[in-house]
Amino acid sequence: MIIESKDNEIIIRISSDVNLDDIQKSLDFIRYKELVSKSIATDSDIQKLADDVNQSWWDRNKSKYIPAGK
């Protein structure tokens, strides 16, 4: 593996013997880190979003887990 820093980029060269799914998972994580590094969201903002998403999911799916009338 070769890692180079050039201008404002990092270039990584990896042998083609490496499993592509593993590379994709690693790249997804790196992309996540890149996006998060630019975020101005606070922990409170993130918690509120997570709570909203969870509540919305539960509202749509609770009938699958709790029979009607209970």
PDB file of C-alpha atoms in Angstrom, residues 2-67:
ATOM      1  CA  ILE A   2       1.227   3.470  -0.871  1.00  0.00           C
ATOM      2  CA  ILE A   3      -0.180   6.657   0.640  1.00  0.00           C
ATOM      3  CA  GLU A   4       0.636  10.037  -0.889  1.00  0.00           C
ATOM      4  CA  SER A   5      -0.390  13.546   0.039  1.00  0.00           C
ATOM      5  CA  LYS A   6      -0.653  15.784  -3.014  1.00  0.00           C
ATOM      6  CA  ASP A   7      -2.093  19.296  -3.018  1.00  0.00           C
ATOM      7  CA  ASN A   8      -5.315  19.001  -0.983  1.00  0.00           C
ATOM      8  CA  GLU A   9      -5.816  15.264  -1.572  1.00  0.00           C
ATOM      9  CA  ILE A  10      -4.611  11.971  -0.166  1.00  0.00           C
ATOM     10  CA  ILE A  11      -3.929   9.254  -2.726  1.00  0.00           C
ATOM     11  CA  ILE A  12      -3.970   5.613  -1.593  1.00  0.00           C
ATOM     12  CA  ARG A  13      -2.762   2.801  -3.829  1.00  0.00           C
ATOM     13  CA  ILE A  14      -3.810  -0.705  -2.791  1.00  0.00           C
ATOM     14  CA  SER A  15      -3.061  -4.071  -4.341  1.00  0.00           C
ATOM     15  CA  SER A  16      -5.907  -5.446  -6.448  1.00  0.00           C
ATOM     16  CA  ASP A  17      -5.774  -8.597  -4.290  1.00  0.00           C
ATOM     17  CA  VAL A  18      -7.741  -6.816  -1.536  1.00  0.00           C
ATOM     18  CA  ASN A  19     -11.454  -7.636  -1.273  1.00  0.00           C
ATOM     19  CA  LEU A  20     -13.487  -4.857  -2.933  1.00  0.00           C
ATOM     20  CA  ASP A  21     -16.271  -5.040  -0.330  1.00  0.00           C
ATOM     21  CA  ASP A  22     -13.729  -4.397   2.412  1.00  0.00           C
ATOM     22  CA  ILE A  23     -12.313  -1.453   0.483  1.00  0.00           C
ATOM     23  CA  GLN A  24     -15.820  -0.031  -0.023  1.00  0.00           C
ATOM     24  CA  LYS A  25     -16.591  -0.300   3.705  1.00  0.00           C
ATOM     25  CA  SER A  26     -13.352   1.488   4.503  1.00  0.00           C
ATOM     26  CA  LEU A  27     -14.064   4.211   1.949  1.00  0.00           C
ATOM     27  CA  ASP A  28     -17.592   4.652   3.312  1.00  0.00           C
ATOM     28  CA  PHE A  29     -16.126   5.191   6.780  1.00  0.00           C
ATOM     29  CA  ILE A  30     -13.580   7.679   5.438  1.00  0.00           C
ATOM     30  CA  ARG A  31     -16.368   9.548   3.611  1.00  0.00           C
ATOM     31  CA  TYR A  32     -18.373   9.634   6.845  1.00  0.00           C
ATOM     32  CA  LYS A  33     -15.360  11.086   8.700  1.00  0.00           C
ATOM     33  CA  GLU A  34     -14.894  13.662   5.935  1.00  0.00           C
ATOM     34  CA  LEU A  35     -18.524  14.781   6.149  1.00  0.00           C
ATOM     35  CA  VAL A  36     -18.603  14.847   9.948  1.00  0.00           C
ATOM     36  CA  SER A  37     -15.457  16.946  10.077  1.00  0.00           C
ATOM     37  CA  LYS A  38     -17.350  19.740   8.297  1.00  0.00           C
ATOM     38  CA  SER A  39     -20.470  19.501  10.461  1.00  0.00           C
ATOM     39  CA  ILE A  40     -21.481  22.342  12.749  1.00  0.00           C
ATOM     40  CA  ALA A  41     -24.188  20.225  14.413  1.00  0.00           C
ATOM     41  CA  THR A  42     -24.048  20.025  18.184  1.00  0.00           C
ATOM     42  CA  ASP A  43     -24.530  16.832  20.199  1.00  0.00           C
ATOM     43  CA  SER A  44     -27.951  18.217  21.125  1.00  0.00           C
ATOM     44  CA  ASP A  45     -28.862  18.701  17.441  1.00  0.00           C
ATOM     45  CA  ILE A  46     -27.816  15.142  16.657  1.00  0.00           C
ATOM     46  CA  GLN A  47     -29.751  13.713  19.602  1.00  0.00           C
ATOM     47  CA  LYS A  48     -32.889  15.627  18.581  1.00  0.00           C
ATOM     48  CA  LEU A  49     -32.623  14.316  15.014  1.00  0.00           C
ATOM     49  CA  ALA A  50     -32.117  10.747  16.265  1.00  0.00           C
ATOM     50  CA  ASP A  51     -35.138  11.065  18.576  1.00  0.00           C
ATOM     51  CA  ASP A  52     -37.294  12.408  15.716  1.00  0.00           C
ATOM     52  CA  VAL A  53     -36.219   9.613  13.367  1.00  0.00           C
ATOM     53  CA  ASN A  54     -36.845   6.948  16.011  1.00  0.00           C
ATOM     54  CA  GLN A  55     -40.289   8.349  16.847  1.00  0.00           C
ATOM     55  CA  SER A  56     -41.227   8.553  13.179  1.00  0.00           C
ATOM     56  CA  TRP A  57     -40.096   4.962  12.615  1.00  0.00           C
ATOM     57  CA  TRP A  58     -42.034   3.753  15.642  1.00  0.00           C
ATOM     58  CA  ASP A  59     -45.199   5.584  14.550  1.00  0.00           C
ATOM     59  CA  ARG A  60     -45.025   3.837  11.158  1.00  0.00           C
ATOM     60  CA  ASN A  61     -44.116   0.378  12.464  1.00  0.00           C
ATOM     61  CA  LYS A  62     -45.636  -0.124  15.920  1.00  0.00           C
ATOM     62  CA  SER A  63     -48.635  -1.999  14.475  1.00  0.00           C
ATOM     63  CA  LYS A  64     -46.193  -4.711  13.356  1.00  0.00           C
ATOM     64  CA  TYR A  65     -45.097  -5.283  16.952  1.00  0.00           C
ATOM     65  CA  ILE A  66     -48.167  -4.455  19.052  1.00  0.00           C
ATOM     66  CA  PRO A  67     -51.507  -6.000  18.064  1.00  0.00           C
TER      67      PRO A  67
END
